[in-house]
PDB file of C-alpha atoms in Angstrom:
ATOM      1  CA  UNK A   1     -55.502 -57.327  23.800  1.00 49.00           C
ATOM      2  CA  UNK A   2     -52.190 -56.709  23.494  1.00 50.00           C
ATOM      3  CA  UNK A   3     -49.993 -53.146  22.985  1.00 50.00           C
ATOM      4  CA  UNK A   4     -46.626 -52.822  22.268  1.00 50.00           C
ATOM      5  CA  UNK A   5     -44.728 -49.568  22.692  1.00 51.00           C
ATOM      6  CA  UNK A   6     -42.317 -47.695  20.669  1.00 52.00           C
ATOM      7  CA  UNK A   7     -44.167 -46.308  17.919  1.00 55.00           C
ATOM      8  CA  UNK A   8     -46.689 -48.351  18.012  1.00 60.00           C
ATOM      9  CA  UNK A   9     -49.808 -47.267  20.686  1.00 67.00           C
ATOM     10  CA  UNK A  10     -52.796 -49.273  19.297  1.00 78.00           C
ATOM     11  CA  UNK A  11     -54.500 -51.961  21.321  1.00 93.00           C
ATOM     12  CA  UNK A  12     -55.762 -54.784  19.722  1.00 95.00           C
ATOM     13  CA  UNK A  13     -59.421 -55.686  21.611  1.00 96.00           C
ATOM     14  CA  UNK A  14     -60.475 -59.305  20.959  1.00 97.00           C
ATOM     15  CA  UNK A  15     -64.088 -58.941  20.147  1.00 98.00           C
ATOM     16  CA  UNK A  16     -65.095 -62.510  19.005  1.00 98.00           C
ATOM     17  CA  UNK A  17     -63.468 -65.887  17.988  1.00 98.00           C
ATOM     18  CA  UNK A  18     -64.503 -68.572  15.781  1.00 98.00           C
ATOM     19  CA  UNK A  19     -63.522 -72.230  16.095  1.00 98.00           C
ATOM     20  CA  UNK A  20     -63.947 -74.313  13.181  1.00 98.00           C
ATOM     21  CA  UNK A  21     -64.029 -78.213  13.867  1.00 96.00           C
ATOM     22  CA  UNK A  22     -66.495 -79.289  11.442  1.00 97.00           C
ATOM     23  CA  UNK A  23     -67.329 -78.123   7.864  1.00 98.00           C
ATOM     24  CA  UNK A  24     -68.889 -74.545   7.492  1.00 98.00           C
ATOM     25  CA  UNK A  25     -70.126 -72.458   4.850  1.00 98.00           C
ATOM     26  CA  UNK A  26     -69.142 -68.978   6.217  1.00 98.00           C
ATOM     27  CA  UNK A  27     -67.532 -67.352   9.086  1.00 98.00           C
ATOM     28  CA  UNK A  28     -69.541 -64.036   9.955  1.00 98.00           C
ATOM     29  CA  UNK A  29     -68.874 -61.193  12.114  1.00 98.00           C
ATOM     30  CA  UNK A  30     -72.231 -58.529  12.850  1.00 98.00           C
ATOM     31  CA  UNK A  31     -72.827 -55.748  14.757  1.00 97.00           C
ATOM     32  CA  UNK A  32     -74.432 -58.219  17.158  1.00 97.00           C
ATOM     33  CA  UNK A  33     -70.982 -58.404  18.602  1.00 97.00           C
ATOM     34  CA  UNK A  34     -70.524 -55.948  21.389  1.00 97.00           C
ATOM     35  CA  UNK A  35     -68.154 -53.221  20.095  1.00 96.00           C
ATOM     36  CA  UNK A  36     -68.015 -54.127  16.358  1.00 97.00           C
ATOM     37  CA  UNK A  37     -68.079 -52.291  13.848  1.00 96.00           C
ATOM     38  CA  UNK A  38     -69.741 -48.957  15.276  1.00 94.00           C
ATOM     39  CA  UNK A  39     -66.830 -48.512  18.089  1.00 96.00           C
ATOM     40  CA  UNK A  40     -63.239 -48.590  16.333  1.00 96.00           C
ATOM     41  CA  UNK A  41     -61.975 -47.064  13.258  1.00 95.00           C
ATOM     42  CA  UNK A  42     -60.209 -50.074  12.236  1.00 97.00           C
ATOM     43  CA  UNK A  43     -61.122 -53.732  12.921  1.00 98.00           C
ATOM     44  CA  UNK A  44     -58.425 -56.687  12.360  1.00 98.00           C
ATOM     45  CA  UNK A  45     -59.592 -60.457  11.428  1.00 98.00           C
ATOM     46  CA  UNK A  46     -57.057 -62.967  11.818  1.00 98.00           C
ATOM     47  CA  UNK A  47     -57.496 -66.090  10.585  1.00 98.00           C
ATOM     48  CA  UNK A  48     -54.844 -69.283  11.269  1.00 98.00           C
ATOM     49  CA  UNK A  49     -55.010 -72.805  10.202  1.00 97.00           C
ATOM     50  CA  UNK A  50     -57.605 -72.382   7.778  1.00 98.00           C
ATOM     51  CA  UNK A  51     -58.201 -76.006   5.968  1.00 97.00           C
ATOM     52  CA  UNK A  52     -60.739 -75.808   2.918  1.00 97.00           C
ATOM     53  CA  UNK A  53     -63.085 -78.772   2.703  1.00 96.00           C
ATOM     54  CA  UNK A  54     -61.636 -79.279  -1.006  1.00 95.00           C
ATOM     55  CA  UNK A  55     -58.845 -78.615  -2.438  1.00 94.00           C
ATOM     56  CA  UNK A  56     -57.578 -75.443  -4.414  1.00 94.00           C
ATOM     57  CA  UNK A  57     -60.421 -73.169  -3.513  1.00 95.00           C
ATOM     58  CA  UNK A  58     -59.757 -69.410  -2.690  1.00 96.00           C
ATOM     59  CA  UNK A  59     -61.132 -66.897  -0.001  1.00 97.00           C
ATOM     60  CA  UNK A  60     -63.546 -64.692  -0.240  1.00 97.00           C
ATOM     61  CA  UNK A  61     -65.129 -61.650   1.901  1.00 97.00           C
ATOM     62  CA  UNK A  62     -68.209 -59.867   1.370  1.00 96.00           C
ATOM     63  CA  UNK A  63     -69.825 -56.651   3.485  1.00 96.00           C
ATOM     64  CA  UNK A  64     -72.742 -56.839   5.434  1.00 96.00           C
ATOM     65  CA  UNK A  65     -75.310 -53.410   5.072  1.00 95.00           C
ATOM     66  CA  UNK A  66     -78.995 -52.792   6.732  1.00 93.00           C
ATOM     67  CA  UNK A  67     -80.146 -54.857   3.429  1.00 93.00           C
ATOM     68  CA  UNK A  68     -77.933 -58.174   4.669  1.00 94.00           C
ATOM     69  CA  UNK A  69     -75.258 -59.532   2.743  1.00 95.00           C
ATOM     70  CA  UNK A  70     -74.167 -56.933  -0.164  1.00 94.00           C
ATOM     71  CA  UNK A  71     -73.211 -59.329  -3.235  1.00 92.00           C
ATOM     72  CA  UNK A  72     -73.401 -56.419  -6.192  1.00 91.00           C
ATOM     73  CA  UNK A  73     -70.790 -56.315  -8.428  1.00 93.00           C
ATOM     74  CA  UNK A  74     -69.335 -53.404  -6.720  1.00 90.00           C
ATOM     75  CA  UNK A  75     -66.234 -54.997  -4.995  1.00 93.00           C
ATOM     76  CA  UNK A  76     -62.469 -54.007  -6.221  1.00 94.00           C
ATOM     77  CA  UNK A  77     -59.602 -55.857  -5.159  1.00 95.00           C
ATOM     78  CA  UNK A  78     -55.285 -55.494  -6.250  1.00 96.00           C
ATOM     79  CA  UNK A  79     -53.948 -58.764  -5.251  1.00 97.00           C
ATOM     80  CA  UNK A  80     -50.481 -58.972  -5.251  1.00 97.00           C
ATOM     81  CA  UNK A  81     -49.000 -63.127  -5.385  1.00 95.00           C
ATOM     82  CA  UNK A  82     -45.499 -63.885  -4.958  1.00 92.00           C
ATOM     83  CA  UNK A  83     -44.441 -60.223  -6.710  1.00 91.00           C
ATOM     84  CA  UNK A  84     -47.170 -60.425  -9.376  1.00 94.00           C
ATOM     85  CA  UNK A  85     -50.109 -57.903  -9.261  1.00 95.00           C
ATOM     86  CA  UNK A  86     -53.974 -59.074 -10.407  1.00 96.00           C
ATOM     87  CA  UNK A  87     -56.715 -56.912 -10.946  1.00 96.00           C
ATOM     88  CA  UNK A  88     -60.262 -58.319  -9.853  1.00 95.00           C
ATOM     89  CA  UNK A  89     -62.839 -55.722 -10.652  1.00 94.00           C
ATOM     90  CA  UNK A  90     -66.684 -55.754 -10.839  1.00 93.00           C
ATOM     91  CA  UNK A  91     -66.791 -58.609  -7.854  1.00 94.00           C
ATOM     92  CA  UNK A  92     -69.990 -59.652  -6.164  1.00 95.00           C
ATOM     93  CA  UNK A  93     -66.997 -60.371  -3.799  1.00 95.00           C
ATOM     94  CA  UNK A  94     -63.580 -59.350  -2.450  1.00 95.00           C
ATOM     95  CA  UNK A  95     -60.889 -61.988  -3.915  1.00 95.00           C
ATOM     96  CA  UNK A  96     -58.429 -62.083  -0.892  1.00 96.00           C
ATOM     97  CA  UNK A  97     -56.035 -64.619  -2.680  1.00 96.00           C
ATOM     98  CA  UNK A  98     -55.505 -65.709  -6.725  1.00 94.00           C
ATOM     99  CA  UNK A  99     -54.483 -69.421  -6.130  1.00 94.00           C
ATOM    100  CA  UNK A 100     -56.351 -72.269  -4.191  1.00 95.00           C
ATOM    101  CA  UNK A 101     -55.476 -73.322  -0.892  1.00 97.00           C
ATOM    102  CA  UNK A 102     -54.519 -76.862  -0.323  1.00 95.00           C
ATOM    103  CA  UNK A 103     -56.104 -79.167   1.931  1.00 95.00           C
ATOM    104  CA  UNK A 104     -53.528 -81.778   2.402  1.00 94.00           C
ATOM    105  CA  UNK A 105     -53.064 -83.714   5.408  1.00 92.00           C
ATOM    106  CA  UNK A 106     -52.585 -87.168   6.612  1.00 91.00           C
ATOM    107  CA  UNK A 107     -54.223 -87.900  10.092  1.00 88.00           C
ATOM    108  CA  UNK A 108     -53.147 -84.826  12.698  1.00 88.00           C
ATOM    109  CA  UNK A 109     -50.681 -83.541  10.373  1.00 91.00           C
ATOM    110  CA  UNK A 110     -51.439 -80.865   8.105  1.00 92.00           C
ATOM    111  CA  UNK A 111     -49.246 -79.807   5.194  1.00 94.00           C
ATOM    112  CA  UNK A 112     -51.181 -77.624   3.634  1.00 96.00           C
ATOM    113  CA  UNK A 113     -53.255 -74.821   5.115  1.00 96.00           C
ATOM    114  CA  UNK A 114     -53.653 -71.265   5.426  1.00 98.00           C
ATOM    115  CA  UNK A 115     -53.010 -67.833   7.555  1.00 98.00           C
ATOM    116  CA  UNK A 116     -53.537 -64.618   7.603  1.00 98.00           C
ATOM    117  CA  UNK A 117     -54.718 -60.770   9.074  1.00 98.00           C
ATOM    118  CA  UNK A 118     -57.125 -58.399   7.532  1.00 98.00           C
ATOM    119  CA  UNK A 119     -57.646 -54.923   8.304  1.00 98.00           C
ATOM    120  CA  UNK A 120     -60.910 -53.115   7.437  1.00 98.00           C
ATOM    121  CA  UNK A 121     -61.604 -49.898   7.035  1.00 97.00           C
ATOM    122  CA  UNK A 122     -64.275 -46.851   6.469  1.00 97.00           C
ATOM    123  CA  UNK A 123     -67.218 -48.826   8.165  1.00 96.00           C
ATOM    124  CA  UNK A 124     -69.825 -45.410   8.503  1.00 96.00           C
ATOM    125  CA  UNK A 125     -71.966 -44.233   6.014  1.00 96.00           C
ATOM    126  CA  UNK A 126     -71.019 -42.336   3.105  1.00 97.00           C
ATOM    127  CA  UNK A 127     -68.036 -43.587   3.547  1.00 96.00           C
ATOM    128  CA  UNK A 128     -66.174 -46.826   0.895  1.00 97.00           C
ATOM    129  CA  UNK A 129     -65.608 -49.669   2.803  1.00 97.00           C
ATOM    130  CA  UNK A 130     -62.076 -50.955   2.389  1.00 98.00           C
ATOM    131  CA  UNK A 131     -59.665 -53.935   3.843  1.00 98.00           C
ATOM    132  CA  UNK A 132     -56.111 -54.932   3.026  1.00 98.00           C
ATOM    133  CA  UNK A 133     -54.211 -58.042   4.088  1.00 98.00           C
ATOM    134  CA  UNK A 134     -50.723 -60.263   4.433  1.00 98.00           C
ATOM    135  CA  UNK A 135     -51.288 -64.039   3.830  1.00 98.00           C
ATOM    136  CA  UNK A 136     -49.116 -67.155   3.923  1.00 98.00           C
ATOM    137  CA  UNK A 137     -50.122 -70.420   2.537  1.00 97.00           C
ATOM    138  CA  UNK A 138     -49.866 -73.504   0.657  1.00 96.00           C
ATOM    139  CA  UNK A 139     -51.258 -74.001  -2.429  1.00 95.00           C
ATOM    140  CA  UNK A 140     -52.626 -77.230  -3.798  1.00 93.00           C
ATOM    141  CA  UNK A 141     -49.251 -78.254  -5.152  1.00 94.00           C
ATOM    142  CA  UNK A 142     -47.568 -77.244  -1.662  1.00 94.00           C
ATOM    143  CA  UNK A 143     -46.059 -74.437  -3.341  1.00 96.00           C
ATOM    144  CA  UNK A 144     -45.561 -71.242  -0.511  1.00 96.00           C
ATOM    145  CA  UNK A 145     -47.719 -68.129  -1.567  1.00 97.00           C
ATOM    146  CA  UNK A 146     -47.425 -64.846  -0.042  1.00 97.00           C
ATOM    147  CA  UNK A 147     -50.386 -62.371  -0.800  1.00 97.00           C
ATOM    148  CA  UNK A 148     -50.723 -59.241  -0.143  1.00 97.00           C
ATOM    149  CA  UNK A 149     -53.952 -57.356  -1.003  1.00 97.00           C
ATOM    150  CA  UNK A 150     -56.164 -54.243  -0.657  1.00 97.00           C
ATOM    151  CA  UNK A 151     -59.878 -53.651  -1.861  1.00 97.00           C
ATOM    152  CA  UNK A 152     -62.508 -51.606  -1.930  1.00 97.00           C
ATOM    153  CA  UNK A 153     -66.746 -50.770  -2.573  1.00 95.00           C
ATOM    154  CA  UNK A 154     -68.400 -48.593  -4.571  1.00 92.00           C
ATOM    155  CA  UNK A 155     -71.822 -48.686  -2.386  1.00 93.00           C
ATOM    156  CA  UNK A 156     -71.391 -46.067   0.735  1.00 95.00           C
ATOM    157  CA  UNK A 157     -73.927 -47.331   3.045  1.00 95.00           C
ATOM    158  CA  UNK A 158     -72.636 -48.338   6.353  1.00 97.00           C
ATOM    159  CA  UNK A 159     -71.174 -51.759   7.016  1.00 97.00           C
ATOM    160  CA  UNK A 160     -72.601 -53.759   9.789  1.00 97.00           C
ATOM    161  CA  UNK A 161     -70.213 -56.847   9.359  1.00 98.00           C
ATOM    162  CA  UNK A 162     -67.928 -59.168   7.777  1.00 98.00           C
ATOM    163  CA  UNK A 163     -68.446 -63.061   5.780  1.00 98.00           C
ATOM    164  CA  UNK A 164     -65.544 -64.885   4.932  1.00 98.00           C
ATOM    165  CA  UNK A 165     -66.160 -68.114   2.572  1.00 98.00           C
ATOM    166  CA  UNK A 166     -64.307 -70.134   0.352  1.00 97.00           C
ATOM    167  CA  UNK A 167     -65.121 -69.621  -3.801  1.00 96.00           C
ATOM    168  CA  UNK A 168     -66.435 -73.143  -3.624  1.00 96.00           C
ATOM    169  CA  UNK A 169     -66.972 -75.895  -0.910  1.00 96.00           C
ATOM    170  CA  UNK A 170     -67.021 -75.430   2.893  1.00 98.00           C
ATOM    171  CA  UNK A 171     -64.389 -74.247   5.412  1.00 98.00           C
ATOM    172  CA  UNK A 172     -63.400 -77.606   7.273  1.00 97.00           C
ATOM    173  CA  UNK A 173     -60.615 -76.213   9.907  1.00 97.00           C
ATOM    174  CA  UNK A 174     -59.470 -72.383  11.078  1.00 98.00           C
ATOM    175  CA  UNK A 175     -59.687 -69.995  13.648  1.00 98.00           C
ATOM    176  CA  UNK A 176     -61.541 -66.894  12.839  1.00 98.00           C
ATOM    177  CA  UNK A 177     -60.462 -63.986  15.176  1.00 98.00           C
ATOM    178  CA  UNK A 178     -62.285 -60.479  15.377  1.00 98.00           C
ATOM    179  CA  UNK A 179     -60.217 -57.443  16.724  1.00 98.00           C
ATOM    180  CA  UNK A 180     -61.457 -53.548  17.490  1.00 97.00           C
ATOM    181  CA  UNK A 181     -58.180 -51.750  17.086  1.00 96.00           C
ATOM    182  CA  UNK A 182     -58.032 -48.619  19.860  1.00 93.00           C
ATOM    183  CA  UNK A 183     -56.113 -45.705  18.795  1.00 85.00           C
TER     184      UNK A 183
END
Protein backbone atom coordinates (compact mmCIF):
# COMPACT_ATOMS: atom_id res chain seq x y z
CA UNK A 1 0.00 0.00 0.00
CA UNK A 2 1.03 3.22 -0.13
CA UNK A 3 0.22 6.57 2.30
CA UNK A 4 1.06 9.87 1.71
CA UNK A 5 0.98 12.54 4.40
CA UNK A 6 -0.27 15.98 4.59
CA UNK A 7 -3.85 15.75 4.65
CA UNK A 8 -4.13 12.79 3.34
CA UNK A 9 -3.86 9.56 6.09
CA UNK A 10 -5.54 6.69 4.13
CA UNK A 11 -3.64 3.58 3.14
CA UNK A 12 -4.37 2.01 0.12
CA UNK A 13 -4.19 -2.14 0.86
CA UNK A 14 -3.75 -4.12 -2.38
CA UNK A 15 -6.20 -6.89 -1.94
CA UNK A 16 -6.15 -8.65 -5.40
CA UNK A 17 -4.88 -8.08 -9.02
CA UNK A 18 -6.04 -9.21 -12.26
CA UNK A 19 -3.89 -9.74 -15.35
CA UNK A 20 -5.58 -9.89 -18.54
CA UNK A 21 -3.53 -11.57 -21.48
CA UNK A 22 -6.16 -13.31 -23.26
CA UNK A 23 -9.85 -12.45 -23.96
CA UNK A 24 -12.28 -12.43 -20.89
CA UNK A 25 -15.78 -11.91 -20.28
CA UNK A 26 -15.62 -10.27 -16.78
CA UNK A 27 -13.24 -9.23 -14.18
CA UNK A 28 -14.79 -10.11 -10.63
CA UNK A 29 -13.89 -9.23 -7.22
CA UNK A 30 -15.90 -11.48 -4.08
CA UNK A 31 -15.76 -11.65 -0.67
CA UNK A 32 -13.60 -14.72 -1.30
CA UNK A 33 -10.80 -12.23 -1.24
CA UNK A 34 -9.35 -11.88 2.19
CA UNK A 35 -10.37 -8.42 3.49
CA UNK A 36 -12.92 -7.39 0.80
CA UNK A 37 -15.68 -5.97 1.09
CA UNK A 38 -16.62 -6.72 4.89
CA UNK A 39 -13.23 -4.94 6.27
CA UNK A 40 -12.95 -1.24 4.77
CA UNK A 41 -15.42 1.41 4.31
CA UNK A 42 -14.23 2.24 0.97
CA UNK A 43 -12.65 -0.08 -1.65
CA UNK A 44 -10.69 1.43 -4.84
CA UNK A 45 -10.47 -0.62 -8.34
CA UNK A 46 -8.01 0.59 -10.65
CA UNK A 47 -7.95 -0.49 -13.85
CA UNK A 48 -4.93 0.48 -16.61
CA UNK A 49 -4.46 -0.55 -20.11
CA UNK A 50 -7.74 -1.88 -20.60
CA UNK A 51 -8.02 -3.08 -24.50
CA UNK A 52 -11.68 -4.23 -25.51
CA UNK A 53 -11.75 -7.26 -27.78
CA UNK A 54 -13.84 -4.95 -30.31
CA UNK A 55 -13.96 -1.80 -30.90
CA UNK A 56 -16.21 1.08 -29.40
CA UNK A 57 -17.70 -0.91 -26.59
CA UNK A 58 -18.23 0.73 -23.08
CA UNK A 59 -17.72 -0.48 -19.38
CA UNK A 60 -19.89 -1.74 -17.27
CA UNK A 61 -20.12 -2.76 -13.36
CA UNK A 62 -22.66 -4.65 -11.66
CA UNK A 63 -22.99 -5.63 -7.62
CA UNK A 64 -22.70 -8.89 -6.35
CA UNK A 65 -25.53 -9.81 -3.24
CA UNK A 66 -26.14 -13.37 -1.32
CA UNK A 67 -28.48 -14.02 -4.58
CA UNK A 68 -25.16 -13.66 -7.09
CA UNK A 69 -24.93 -11.16 -9.62
CA UNK A 70 -27.77 -8.33 -9.06
CA UNK A 71 -28.83 -7.33 -12.80
CA UNK A 72 -32.42 -5.50 -11.81
CA UNK A 73 -33.04 -2.44 -13.25
CA UNK A 74 -32.17 -0.70 -10.13
CA UNK A 75 -28.75 0.89 -11.07
CA UNK A 76 -28.39 4.94 -11.42
CA UNK A 77 -25.50 6.45 -12.87
CA UNK A 78 -24.53 10.72 -13.77
CA UNK A 79 -21.83 10.41 -16.23
CA UNK A 80 -20.16 13.37 -16.93
CA UNK A 81 -17.94 13.25 -20.74
CA UNK A 82 -15.69 15.91 -21.69
CA UNK A 83 -18.06 18.71 -19.64
CA UNK A 84 -21.35 17.12 -20.76
CA UNK A 85 -23.60 15.40 -18.12
CA UNK A 86 -25.82 11.97 -19.12
CA UNK A 87 -28.36 10.51 -17.15
CA UNK A 88 -28.56 6.55 -17.25
CA UNK A 89 -31.41 5.47 -15.07
CA UNK A 90 -33.30 2.15 -14.62
CA UNK A 91 -29.85 0.07 -15.50
CA UNK A 92 -29.55 -3.66 -15.04
CA UNK A 93 -26.02 -2.07 -14.90
CA UNK A 94 -23.78 0.84 -13.86
CA UNK A 95 -22.67 2.75 -17.25
CA UNK A 96 -19.10 3.88 -16.16
CA UNK A 97 -18.42 5.67 -19.58
CA UNK A 98 -20.96 7.08 -22.64
CA UNK A 99 -18.55 6.47 -25.63
CA UNK A 100 -16.73 3.20 -26.78
CA UNK A 101 -13.29 2.51 -26.13
CA UNK A 102 -10.99 1.91 -28.98
CA UNK A 103 -9.01 -1.03 -29.55
CA UNK A 104 -6.42 0.15 -31.91
CA UNK A 105 -3.05 -1.11 -32.09
CA UNK A 106 -0.51 -2.31 -34.48
CA UNK A 107 1.80 -5.15 -33.08
CA UNK A 108 3.15 -3.98 -29.31
CA UNK A 109 1.92 -0.60 -29.78
CA UNK A 110 -1.29 0.43 -28.55
CA UNK A 111 -3.02 3.68 -29.46
CA UNK A 112 -6.02 3.26 -28.12
CA UNK A 113 -6.90 1.95 -24.67
CA UNK A 114 -8.24 2.75 -21.44
CA UNK A 115 -7.62 3.82 -17.55
CA UNK A 116 -9.09 4.48 -14.72
CA UNK A 117 -9.99 4.32 -10.53
CA UNK A 118 -13.26 3.55 -8.94
CA UNK A 119 -14.26 4.07 -5.53
CA UNK A 120 -17.16 2.13 -3.94
CA UNK A 121 -19.08 2.79 -1.32
CA UNK A 122 -21.96 1.71 1.38
CA UNK A 123 -21.18 -2.13 1.01
CA UNK A 124 -23.46 -3.32 4.47
CA UNK A 125 -26.88 -3.96 4.52
CA UNK A 126 -29.52 -1.51 4.50
CA UNK A 127 -27.30 0.52 3.22
CA UNK A 128 -27.27 1.88 -1.15
CA UNK A 129 -24.37 0.75 -2.68
CA UNK A 130 -22.57 3.53 -4.51
CA UNK A 131 -19.13 4.11 -6.66
CA UNK A 132 -17.75 7.14 -8.45
CA UNK A 133 -14.81 7.36 -10.83
CA UNK A 134 -12.05 9.52 -13.06
CA UNK A 135 -11.29 7.89 -16.48
CA UNK A 136 -8.99 8.67 -19.40
CA UNK A 137 -9.26 7.09 -22.73
CA UNK A 138 -9.42 6.85 -26.33
CA UNK A 139 -12.31 6.47 -28.12
CA UNK A 140 -12.75 4.58 -31.35
CA UNK A 141 -11.87 7.62 -33.41
CA UNK A 142 -8.72 8.31 -31.03
CA UNK A 143 -10.48 11.17 -29.73
CA UNK A 144 -9.27 11.80 -25.66
CA UNK A 145 -12.33 11.36 -23.23
CA UNK A 146 -12.29 12.27 -19.72
CA UNK A 147 -15.23 10.80 -17.56
CA UNK A 148 -16.10 11.39 -14.52
CA UNK A 149 -19.01 9.51 -12.88
CA UNK A 150 -20.98 8.55 -9.73
CA UNK A 151 -23.88 5.90 -9.29
CA UNK A 152 -25.95 4.34 -7.19
CA UNK A 153 -28.73 1.13 -6.18
CA UNK A 154 -31.94 1.11 -5.10
CA UNK A 155 -31.74 -2.64 -3.55
CA UNK A 156 -30.09 -2.37 0.19
CA UNK A 157 -28.92 -5.79 0.68
CA UNK A 158 -25.29 -6.11 1.31
CA UNK A 159 -22.74 -6.25 -1.47
CA UNK A 160 -20.39 -9.12 -1.54
CA UNK A 161 -18.42 -7.97 -4.74
CA UNK A 162 -17.71 -6.27 -7.85
CA UNK A 163 -17.99 -7.43 -12.09
CA UNK A 164 -16.61 -5.26 -14.50
CA UNK A 165 -17.49 -6.16 -18.35
CA UNK A 166 -17.61 -4.52 -21.47
CA UNK A 167 -21.49 -3.68 -23.02
CA UNK A 168 -20.55 -6.13 -25.72
CA UNK A 169 -17.55 -8.47 -26.59
CA UNK A 170 -14.73 -9.60 -24.26
CA UNK A 171 -11.99 -7.70 -22.37
CA UNK A 172 -8.73 -8.63 -24.42
CA UNK A 173 -5.91 -6.57 -22.31
CA UNK A 174 -5.97 -4.60 -18.64
CA UNK A 175 -4.97 -4.79 -15.28
CA UNK A 176 -7.69 -5.06 -12.78
CA UNK A 177 -6.49 -3.86 -9.29
CA UNK A 178 -8.56 -4.28 -5.94
CA UNK A 179 -7.74 -1.84 -2.99
CA UNK A 180 -9.25 -1.81 0.89
CA UNK A 181 -8.78 1.83 1.71
CA UNK A 182 -7.75 2.15 5.76
CA UNK A 183 -8.87 5.21 7.40
Amino acid sequence: GFERSGGFPNTFVKLSKTTITSNTSQVDFTDSITGAFDTYKTYAVTITGLVPQSDDYTLRARKFDSNGIYSSSEQQTKVVENGSGYNYGGESSFVLIRQGIGNNSSGDLVYENFNGIFYFFNFAANNRFSVMSNCVYKNASSDAIFTTMGGTTNVTTATTGIRFYMSSGDISAGEFTLYGIAT
